[in-house]
C-alpha positions as semicolon CSV with decimal commas, in nm:
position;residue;x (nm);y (nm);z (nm)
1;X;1,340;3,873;-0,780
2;X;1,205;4,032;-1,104
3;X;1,012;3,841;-1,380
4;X;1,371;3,851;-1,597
5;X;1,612;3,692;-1,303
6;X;1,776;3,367;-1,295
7;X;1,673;3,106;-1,039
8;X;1,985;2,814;-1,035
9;X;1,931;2,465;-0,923
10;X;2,233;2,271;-0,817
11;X;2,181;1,888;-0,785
12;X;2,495;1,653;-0,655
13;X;2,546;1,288;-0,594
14;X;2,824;1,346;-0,323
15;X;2,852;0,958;-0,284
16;X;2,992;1,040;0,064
17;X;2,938;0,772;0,298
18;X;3,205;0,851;0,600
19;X;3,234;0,602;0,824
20;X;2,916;0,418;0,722
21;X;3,093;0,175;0,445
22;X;2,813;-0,037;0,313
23;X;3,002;-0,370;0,213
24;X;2,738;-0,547;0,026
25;X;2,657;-0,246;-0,127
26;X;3,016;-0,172;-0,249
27;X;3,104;-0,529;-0,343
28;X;2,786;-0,536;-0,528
29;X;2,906;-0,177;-0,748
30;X;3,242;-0,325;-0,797
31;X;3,103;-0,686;-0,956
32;X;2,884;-0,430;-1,171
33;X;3,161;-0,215;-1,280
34;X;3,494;-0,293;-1,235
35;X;3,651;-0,088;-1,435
36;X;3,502;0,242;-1,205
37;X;3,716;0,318;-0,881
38;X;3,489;0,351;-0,610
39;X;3,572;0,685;-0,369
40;X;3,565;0,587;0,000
41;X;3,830;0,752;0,125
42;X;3,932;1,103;0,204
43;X;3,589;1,246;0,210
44;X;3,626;1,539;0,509
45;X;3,821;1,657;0,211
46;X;3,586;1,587;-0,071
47;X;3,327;1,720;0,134
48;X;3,548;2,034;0,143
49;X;3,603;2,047;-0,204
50;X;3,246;1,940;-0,239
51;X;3,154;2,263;0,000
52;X;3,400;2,530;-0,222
53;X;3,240;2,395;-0,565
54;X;2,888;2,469;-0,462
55;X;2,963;2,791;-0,317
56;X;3,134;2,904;-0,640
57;X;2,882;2,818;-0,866
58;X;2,611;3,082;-0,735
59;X;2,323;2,862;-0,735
60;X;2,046;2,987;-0,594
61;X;1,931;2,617;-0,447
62;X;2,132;2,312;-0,415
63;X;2,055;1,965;-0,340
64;X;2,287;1,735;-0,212
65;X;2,264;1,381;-0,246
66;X;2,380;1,043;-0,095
67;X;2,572;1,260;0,225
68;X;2,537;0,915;0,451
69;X;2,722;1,054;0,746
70;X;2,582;1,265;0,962
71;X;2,930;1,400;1,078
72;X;3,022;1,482;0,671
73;X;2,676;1,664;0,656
74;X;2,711;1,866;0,977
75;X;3,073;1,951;0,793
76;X;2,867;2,083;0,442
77;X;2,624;2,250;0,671
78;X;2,851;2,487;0,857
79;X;3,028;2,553;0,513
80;X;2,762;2,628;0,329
81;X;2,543;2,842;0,586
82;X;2,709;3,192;0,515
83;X;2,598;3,150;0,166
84;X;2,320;2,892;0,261
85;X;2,105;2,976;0,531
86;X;1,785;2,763;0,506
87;X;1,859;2,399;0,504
88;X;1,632;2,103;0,561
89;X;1,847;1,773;0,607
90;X;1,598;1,529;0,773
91;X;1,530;1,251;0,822
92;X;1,860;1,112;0,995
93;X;1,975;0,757;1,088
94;X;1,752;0,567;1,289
95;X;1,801;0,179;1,476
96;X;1,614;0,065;1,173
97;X;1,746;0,266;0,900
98;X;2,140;0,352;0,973
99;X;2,200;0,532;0,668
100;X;1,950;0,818;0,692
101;X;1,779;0,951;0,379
102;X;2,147;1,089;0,270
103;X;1,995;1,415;0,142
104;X;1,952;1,794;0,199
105;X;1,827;2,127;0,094
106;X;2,027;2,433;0,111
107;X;1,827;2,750;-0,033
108;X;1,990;3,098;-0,055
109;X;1,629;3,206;0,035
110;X;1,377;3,066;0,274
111;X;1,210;2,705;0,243
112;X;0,827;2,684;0,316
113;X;0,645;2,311;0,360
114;X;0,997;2,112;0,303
115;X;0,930;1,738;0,360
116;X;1,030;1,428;0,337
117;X;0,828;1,150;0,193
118;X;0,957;0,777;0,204
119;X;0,902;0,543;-0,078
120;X;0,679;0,276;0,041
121;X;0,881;-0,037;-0,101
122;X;1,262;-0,075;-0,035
123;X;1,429;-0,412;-0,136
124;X;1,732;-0,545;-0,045
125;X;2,033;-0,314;0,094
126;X;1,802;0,012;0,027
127;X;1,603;-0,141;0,345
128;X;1,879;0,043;0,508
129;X;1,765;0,403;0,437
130;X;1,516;0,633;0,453
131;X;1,527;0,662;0,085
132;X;1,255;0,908;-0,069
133;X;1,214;1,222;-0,235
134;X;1,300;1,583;-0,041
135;X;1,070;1,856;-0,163
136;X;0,999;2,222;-0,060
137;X;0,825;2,556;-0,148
138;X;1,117;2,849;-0,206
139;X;0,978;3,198;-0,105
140;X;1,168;3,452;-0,329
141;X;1,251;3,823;-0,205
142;X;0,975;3,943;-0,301
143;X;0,774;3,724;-0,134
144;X;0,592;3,479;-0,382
145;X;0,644;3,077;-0,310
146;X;0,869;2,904;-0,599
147;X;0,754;2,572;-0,611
């Protein structure tokens, strides 16, 4: 990649939880804002659409967001891997935390040092998740770490 190419960063709040419906958590957006339909159904199709949106808009990196079902993200990962090779999508569900961190890394090029690092304090219905911040070094084509 030359000093004068693009680099594109896709970020996406899929808001796909599959079959992991957090009641509290939806009754709680609903009291909030009633006004906003809240998408829990059909999501093996929004995850398709989801899938066909991403790989149209030529990014060069794309993080996904809030993909809650493990089943939904194995779906966006065999989608997106002709285009997408290098994916990090850890940590998943555990007995403690059922919903996972709920997001990934897919990288046109490879991913060096990608972790996951948990916020220390979670309150209420985040107690749930593995919620955190996904980060990773990009190495670019010709070989030199974005990131």
């Amino acid at each position: 990649m030359s000093s004068t190419s693009t680099f594109r960063v896709l970020v996406y709040n899929t808001h796909l939880f599959g079959r992991i419906r957090p009641v509290r958590l939806v009754q709680s957006l609903r009291a909030l804002w009633p006004a906003i339909p809240l998408i829990t159904h059909r999501e093996r199709e929004r995850a398709a659409l989801i899938a066909r949106r991403v790989l149209a808009s030529d990014a060069d990196v794309v993080g996904l967001l809030e993909v809650w079902d493990r089943r939904l993200l194995g779906d966006l990962r065999r989608r997106l891997a002709p285009a997408y090779p290098h994916v990090y999508d850890r940590p998943h569900a555990t007995w403690r935390r059922p919903f996972g961190c709920g997001m990934a890394i897919y990288s046109r090029y490879p991913l060096q040092a990608a972790r996951f690092v948990p916020f220390r304090r979670l309150v209420s219905h985040d107690r749930a998740s593995n919620k955190g911040v996904v980060a990773a070094r990009v190495t670019l084509p010709d070989g030199g770490p974005l990131g």
